[in-house]
Coordinates of N, CA and C and ligand atoms in Angstrom, one line a residue:
X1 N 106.7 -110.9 65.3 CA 107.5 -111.3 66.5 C 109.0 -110.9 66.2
X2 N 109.4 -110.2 67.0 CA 111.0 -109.8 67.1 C 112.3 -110.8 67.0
X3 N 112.8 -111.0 66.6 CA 113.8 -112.1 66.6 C 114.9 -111.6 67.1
X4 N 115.5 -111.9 68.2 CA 116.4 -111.3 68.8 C 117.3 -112.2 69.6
X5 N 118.9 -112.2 69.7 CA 119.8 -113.1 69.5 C 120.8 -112.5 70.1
X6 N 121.8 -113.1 70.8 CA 123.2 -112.5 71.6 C 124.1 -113.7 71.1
X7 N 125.2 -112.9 71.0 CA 126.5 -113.1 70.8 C 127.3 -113.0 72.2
X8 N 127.7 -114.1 72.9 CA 128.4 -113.9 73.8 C 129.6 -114.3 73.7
X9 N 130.5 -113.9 74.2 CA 132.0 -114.1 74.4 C 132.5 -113.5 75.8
X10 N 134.4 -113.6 75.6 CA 135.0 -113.2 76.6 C 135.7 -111.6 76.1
X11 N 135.6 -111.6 74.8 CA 135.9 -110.6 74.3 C 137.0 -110.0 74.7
X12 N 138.3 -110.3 75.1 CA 139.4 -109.8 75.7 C 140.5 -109.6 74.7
X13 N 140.4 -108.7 74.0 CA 139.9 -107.5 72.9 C 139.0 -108.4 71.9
X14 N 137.7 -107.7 72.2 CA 137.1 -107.7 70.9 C 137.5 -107.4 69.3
X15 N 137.6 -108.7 68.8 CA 139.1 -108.7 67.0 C 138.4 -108.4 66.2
X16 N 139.0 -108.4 64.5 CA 138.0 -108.3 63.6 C 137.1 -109.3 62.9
X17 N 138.3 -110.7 63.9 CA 137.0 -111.4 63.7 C 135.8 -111.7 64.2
X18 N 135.6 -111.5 65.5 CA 134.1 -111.2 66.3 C 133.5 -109.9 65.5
X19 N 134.1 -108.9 65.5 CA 133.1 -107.9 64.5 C 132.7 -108.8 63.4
X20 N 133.2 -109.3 62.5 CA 132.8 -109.9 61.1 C 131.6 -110.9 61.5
X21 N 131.6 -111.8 62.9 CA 130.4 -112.6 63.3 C 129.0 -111.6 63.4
X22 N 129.7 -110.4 64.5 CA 128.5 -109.5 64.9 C 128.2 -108.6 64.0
X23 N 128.6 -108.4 62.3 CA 128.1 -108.1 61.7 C 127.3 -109.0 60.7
X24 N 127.8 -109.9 61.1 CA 126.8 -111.1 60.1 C 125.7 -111.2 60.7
X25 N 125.4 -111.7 62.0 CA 124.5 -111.6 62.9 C 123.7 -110.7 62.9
X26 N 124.5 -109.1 62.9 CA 122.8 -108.4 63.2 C 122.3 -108.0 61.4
X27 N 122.8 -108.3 60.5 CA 122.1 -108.8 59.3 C 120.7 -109.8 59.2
X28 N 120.7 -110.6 60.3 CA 119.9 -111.9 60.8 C 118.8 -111.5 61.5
X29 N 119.4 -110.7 61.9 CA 118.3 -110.9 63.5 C 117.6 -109.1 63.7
X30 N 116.7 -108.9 64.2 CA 115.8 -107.8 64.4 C 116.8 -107.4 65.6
X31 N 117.5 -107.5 66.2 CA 118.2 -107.5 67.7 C 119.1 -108.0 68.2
X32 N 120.3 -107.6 68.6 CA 121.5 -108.2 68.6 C 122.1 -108.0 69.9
X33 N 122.3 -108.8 71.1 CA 122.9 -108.4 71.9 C 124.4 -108.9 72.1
X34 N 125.0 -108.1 72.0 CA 126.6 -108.1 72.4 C 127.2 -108.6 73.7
X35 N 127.2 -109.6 74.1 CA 126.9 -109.5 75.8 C 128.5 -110.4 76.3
X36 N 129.7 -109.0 76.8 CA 130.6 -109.6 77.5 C 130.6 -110.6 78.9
X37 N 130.8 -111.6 78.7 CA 131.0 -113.1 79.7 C 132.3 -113.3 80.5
X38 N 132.6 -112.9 81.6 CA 132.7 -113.3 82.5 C 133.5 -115.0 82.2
X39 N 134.9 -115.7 81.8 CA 135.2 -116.9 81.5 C 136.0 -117.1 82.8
X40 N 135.9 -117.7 83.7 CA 136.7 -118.1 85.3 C 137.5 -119.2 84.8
X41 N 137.5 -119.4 82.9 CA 138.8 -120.5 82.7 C 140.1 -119.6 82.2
X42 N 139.5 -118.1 82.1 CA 140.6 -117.7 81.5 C 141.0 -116.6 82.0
X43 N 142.2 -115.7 81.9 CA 143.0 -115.0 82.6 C 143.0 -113.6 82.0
X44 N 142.3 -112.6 82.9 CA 141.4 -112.1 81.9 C 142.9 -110.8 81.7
X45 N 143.1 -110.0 80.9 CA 143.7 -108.8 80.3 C 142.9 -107.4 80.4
X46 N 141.8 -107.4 79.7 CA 140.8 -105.9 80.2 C 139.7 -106.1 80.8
X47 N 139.4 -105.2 81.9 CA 138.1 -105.0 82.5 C 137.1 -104.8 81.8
X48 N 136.1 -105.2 82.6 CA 134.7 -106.2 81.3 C 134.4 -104.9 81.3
X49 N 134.2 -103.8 82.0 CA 133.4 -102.6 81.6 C 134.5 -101.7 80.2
X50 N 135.6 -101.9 80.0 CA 136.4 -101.4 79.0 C 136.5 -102.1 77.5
X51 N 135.8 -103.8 77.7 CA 135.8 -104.6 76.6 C 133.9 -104.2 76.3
X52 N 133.4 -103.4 77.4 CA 132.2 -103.5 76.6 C 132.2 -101.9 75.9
X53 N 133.0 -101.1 76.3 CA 132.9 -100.1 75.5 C 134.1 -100.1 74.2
X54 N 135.1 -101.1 74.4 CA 135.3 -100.8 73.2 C 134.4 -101.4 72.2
X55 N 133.9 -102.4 71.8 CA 132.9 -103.7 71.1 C 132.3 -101.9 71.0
X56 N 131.4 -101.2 72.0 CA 130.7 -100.0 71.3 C 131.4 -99.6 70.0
X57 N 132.8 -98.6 70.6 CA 133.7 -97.8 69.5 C 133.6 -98.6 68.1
X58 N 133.7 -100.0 68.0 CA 134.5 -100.9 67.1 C 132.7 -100.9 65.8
X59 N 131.9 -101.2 67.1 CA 130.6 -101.0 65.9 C 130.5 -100.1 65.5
X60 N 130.6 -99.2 66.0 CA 130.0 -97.9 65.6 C 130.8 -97.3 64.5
X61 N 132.5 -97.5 64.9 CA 133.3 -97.1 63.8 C 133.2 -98.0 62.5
X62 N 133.3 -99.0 62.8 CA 132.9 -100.1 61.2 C 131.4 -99.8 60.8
X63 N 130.5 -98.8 61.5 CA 129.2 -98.5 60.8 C 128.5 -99.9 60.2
X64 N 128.6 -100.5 61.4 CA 127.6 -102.3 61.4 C 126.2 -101.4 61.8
X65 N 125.7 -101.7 61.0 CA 124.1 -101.5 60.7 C 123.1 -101.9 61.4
X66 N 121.8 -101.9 62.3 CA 120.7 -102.7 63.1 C 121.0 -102.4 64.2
X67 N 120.0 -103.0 65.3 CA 120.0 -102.4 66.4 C 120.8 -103.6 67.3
X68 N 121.8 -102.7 68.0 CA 122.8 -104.0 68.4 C 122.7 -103.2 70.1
X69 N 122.9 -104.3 71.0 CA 123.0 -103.5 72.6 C 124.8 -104.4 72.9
X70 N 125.1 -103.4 73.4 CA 126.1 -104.2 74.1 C 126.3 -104.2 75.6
X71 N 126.5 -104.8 75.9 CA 126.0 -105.5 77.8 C 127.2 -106.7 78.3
X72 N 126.6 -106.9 79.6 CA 127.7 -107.2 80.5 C 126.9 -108.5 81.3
X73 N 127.4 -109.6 81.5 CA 126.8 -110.8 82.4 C 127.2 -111.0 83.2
X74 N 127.2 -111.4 84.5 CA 128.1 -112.0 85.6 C 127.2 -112.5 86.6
X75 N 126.1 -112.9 86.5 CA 124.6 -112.7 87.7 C 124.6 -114.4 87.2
X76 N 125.1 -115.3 86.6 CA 124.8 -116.7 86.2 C 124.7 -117.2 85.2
X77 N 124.1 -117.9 84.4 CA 123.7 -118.6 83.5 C 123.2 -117.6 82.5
X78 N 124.2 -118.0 81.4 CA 123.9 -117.2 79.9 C 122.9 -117.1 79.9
X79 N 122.3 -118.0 79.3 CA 120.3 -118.3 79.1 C 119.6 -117.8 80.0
X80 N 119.8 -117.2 81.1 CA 119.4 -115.8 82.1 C 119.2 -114.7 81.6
X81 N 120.3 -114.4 81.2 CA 120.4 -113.1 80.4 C 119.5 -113.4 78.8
X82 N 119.7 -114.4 78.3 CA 118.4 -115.2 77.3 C 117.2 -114.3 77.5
X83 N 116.6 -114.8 78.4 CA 115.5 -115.3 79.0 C 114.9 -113.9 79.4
X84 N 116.1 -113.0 80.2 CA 115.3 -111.8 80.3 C 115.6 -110.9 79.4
X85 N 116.2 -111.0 78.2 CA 115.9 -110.2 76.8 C 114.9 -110.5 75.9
X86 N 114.3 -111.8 76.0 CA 113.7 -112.3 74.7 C 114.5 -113.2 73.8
X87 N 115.5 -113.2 74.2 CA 116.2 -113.8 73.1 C 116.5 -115.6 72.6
X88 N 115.9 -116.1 72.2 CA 116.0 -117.0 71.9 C 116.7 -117.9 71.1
X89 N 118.2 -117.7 70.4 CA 119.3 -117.7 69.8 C 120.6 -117.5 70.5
X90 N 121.4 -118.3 70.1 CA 122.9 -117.6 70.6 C 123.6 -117.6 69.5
X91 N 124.4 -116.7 69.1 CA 125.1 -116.9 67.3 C 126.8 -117.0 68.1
X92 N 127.2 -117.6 67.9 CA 128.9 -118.1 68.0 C 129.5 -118.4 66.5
X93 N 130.6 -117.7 66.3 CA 131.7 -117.8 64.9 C 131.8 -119.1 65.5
X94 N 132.4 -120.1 63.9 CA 133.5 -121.3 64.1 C 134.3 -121.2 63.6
X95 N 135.8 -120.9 63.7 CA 136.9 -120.6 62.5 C 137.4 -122.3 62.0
X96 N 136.8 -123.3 63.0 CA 138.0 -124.5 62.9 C 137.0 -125.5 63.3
X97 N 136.9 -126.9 63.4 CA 137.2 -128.1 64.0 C 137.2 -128.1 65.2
X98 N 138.0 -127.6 66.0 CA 138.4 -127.4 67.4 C 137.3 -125.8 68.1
X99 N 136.7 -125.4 67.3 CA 135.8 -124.2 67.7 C 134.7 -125.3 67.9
X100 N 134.2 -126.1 67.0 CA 133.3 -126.6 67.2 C 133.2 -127.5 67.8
X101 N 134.2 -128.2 68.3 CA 134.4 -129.5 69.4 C 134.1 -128.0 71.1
X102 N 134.6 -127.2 70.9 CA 134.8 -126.2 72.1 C 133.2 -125.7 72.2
X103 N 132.6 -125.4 71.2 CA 131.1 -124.7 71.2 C 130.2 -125.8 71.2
X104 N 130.4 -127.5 71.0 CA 129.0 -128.1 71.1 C 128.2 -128.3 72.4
X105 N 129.5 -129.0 73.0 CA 128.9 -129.2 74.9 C 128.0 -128.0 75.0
X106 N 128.4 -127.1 74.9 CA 127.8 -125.7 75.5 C 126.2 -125.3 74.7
X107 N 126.0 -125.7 73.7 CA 124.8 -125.5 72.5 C 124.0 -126.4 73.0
X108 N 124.2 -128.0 73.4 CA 123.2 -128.3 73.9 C 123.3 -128.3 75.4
X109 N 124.1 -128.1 76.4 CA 123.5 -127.9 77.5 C 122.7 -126.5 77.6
X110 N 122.9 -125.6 76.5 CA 121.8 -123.9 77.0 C 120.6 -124.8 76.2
X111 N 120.5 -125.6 75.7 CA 119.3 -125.6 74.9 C 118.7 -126.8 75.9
X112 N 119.3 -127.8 76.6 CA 118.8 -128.6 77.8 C 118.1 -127.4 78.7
X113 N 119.5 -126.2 79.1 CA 118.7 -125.6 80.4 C 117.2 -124.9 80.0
X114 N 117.1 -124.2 78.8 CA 116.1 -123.1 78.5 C 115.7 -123.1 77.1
X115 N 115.9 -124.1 76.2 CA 115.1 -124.0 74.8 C 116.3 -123.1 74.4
X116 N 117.4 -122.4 74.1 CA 117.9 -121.5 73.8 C 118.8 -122.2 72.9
X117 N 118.7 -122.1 71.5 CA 119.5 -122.8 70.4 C 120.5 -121.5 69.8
X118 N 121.5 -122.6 69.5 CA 122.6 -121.8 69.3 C 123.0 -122.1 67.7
X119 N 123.1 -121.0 67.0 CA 123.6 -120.8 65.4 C 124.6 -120.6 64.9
X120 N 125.4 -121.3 64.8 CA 127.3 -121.6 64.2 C 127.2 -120.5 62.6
X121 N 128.1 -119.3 63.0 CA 128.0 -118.6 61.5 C 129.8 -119.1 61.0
X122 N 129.8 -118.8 60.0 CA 131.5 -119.2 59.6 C 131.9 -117.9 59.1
X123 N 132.7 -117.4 59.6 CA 133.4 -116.0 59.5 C 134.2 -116.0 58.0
X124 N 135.0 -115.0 57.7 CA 136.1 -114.4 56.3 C 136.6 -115.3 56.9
X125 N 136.8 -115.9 55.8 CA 138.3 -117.2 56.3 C 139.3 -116.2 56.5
X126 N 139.5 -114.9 55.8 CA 140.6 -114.1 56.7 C 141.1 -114.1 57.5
X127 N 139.9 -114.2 58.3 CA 140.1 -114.0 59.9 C 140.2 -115.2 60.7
X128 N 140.7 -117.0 60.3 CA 140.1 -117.3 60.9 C 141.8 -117.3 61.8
X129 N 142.4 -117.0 61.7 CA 143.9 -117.1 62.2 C 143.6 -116.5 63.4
X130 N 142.6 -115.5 63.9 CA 142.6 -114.4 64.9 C 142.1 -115.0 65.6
X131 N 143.0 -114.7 67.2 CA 141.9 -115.0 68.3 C 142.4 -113.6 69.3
X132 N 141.7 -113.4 70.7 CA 142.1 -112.9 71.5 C 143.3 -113.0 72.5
X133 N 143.5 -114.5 72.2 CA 144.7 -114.8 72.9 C 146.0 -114.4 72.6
X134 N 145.7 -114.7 70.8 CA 147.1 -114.1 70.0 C 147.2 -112.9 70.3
X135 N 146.3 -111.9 70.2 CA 146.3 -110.7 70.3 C 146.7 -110.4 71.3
X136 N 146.4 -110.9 72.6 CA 147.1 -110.5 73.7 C 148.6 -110.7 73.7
X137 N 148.9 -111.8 73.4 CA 150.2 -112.2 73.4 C 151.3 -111.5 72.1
X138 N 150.5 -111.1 71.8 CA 151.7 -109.9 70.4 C 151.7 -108.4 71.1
X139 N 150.2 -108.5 71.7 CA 150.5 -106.5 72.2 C 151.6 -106.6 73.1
X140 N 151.2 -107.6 74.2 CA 152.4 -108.1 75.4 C 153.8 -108.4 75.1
X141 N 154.0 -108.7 73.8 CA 155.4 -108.2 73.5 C 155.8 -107.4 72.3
X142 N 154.7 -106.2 72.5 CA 155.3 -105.2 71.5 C 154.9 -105.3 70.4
X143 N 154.5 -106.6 69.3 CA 154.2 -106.6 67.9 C 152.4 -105.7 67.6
X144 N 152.8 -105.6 66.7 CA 151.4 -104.5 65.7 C 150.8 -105.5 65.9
X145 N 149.6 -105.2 66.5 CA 148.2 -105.8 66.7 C 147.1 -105.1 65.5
X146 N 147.7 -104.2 64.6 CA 146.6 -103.6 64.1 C 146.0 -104.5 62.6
X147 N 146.7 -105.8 62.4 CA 145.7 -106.2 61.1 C 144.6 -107.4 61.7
X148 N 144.9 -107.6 63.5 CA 143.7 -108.2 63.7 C 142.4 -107.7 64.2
X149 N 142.8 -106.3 65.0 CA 142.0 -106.1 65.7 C 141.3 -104.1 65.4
X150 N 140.3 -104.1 65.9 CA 139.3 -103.0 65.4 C 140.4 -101.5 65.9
X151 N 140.5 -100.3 64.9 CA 141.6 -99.8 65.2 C 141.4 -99.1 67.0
X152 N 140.1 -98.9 67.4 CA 139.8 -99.0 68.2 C 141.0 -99.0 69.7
X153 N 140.5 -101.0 69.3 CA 141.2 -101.7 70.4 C 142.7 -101.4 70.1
X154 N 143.2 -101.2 68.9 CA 144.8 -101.3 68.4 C 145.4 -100.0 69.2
X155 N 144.6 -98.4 69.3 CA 145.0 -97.6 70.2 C 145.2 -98.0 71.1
X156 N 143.8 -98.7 72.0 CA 143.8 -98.8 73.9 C 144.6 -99.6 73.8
X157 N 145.3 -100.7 73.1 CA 146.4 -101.5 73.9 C 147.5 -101.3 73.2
X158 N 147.8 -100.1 72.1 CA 149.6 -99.8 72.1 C 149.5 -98.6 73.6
X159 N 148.6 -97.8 73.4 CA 148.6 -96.7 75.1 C 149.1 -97.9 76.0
X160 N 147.9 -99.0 76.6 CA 147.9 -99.5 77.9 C 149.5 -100.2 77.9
X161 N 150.2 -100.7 76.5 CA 151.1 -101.3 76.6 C 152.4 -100.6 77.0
X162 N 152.6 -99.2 76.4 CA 153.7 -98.4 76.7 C 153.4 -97.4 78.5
X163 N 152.4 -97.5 78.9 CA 152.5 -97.1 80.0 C 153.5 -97.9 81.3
Ligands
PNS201 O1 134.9 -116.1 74.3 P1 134.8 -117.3 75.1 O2 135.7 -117.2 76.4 O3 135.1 -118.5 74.4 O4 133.3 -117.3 75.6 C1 132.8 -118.4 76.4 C2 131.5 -118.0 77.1 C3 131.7 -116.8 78.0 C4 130.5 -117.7 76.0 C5 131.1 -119.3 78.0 O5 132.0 -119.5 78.9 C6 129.7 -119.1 78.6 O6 128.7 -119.3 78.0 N1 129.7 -118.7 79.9 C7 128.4 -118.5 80.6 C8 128.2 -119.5 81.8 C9 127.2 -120.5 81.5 O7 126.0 -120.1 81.3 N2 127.5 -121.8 81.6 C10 126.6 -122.9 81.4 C11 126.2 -123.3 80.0 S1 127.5 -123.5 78.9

């Protein structure tokens, strides 16, 4: 039986520390889906079709190993997109305390809606300082974004910033 698992987020740039989860993850799993979410709490910075190609660039350049899909949701309920991959898992990083107060509600309501249990990995403590938000808010005023994020993303947003 295939074991196959998504990693969802809002990915508004995909950092190094979501790489470091989605490479731990497809170490785990026969199948990895990558799957950019759609957050209507947050304010979003790149278009989900540009956060799903870079998350491609960023794997493929760090040469993360196994079969990884990267994909897009916006049709409803995570555990949908679950459900019509096979996947039975959801793997979410915790850098803190406050990750895991933010990810429990959510672990067992997918596992109330559809059996779909969710697996807390703990990232490089390196990384745990990184989020997307910081990163937005350093490119947005100019500061080097490049010791958080995949060199990737650190092009498209010194370009997107100086235009
Ligand atoms: O990177 P983020 O913004 O912390 O990711 C949050 C995300 C997108 C994973 C979360 O908002 C989510 O799961 N959204 C899907 C909507 C859904 O299924 N909600 C009901 C169960 S929590």
């Amino acid at each position: 039986m295939q074991r196959i698992a998504v990693v969802p987020g809002s990915f508004d740039p995909v950092t190094l520390g979501h790489l470091d989860v989605i490479a731990r993850a497809a170490g785990l799993y026969d199948e990895l889906h990558v799957v950019v979410v759609h957050n209507p709490d947050k304010t979003a910075l790149l278009p989900i079709a540009q956060r799903v190609s870079l998350i491609e660039r960023a794997v493929a350049d760090a040469g993360i190993e196994g079969r990884i899909i990267v994909a897009s949701w916006s049709m409803g309920l995570l555990v949908d997109y679950c459900t019509d991959v096979g996947a039975s898992v959801l793997v979410k990083g915790v850098r803190s305390q406050v990750d895991v107060a933010y990810e429990t509600p959510m672990a067992i309501v997918n596992r109330h809606l559809a059996g779909v249990e969710t697996v807390f990995l703990l990232p490089d403590p390196g990384n745990a300082h990184v989020s997307s938000s910081l990163v937005r808010q350093v490119a947005a005023l100019g500061g080097d974004v490049t010791p958080f994020v995949p060199p990737a993303v650190a092009d498209y947003l010194q370009a997107a910033m100086t235009l």
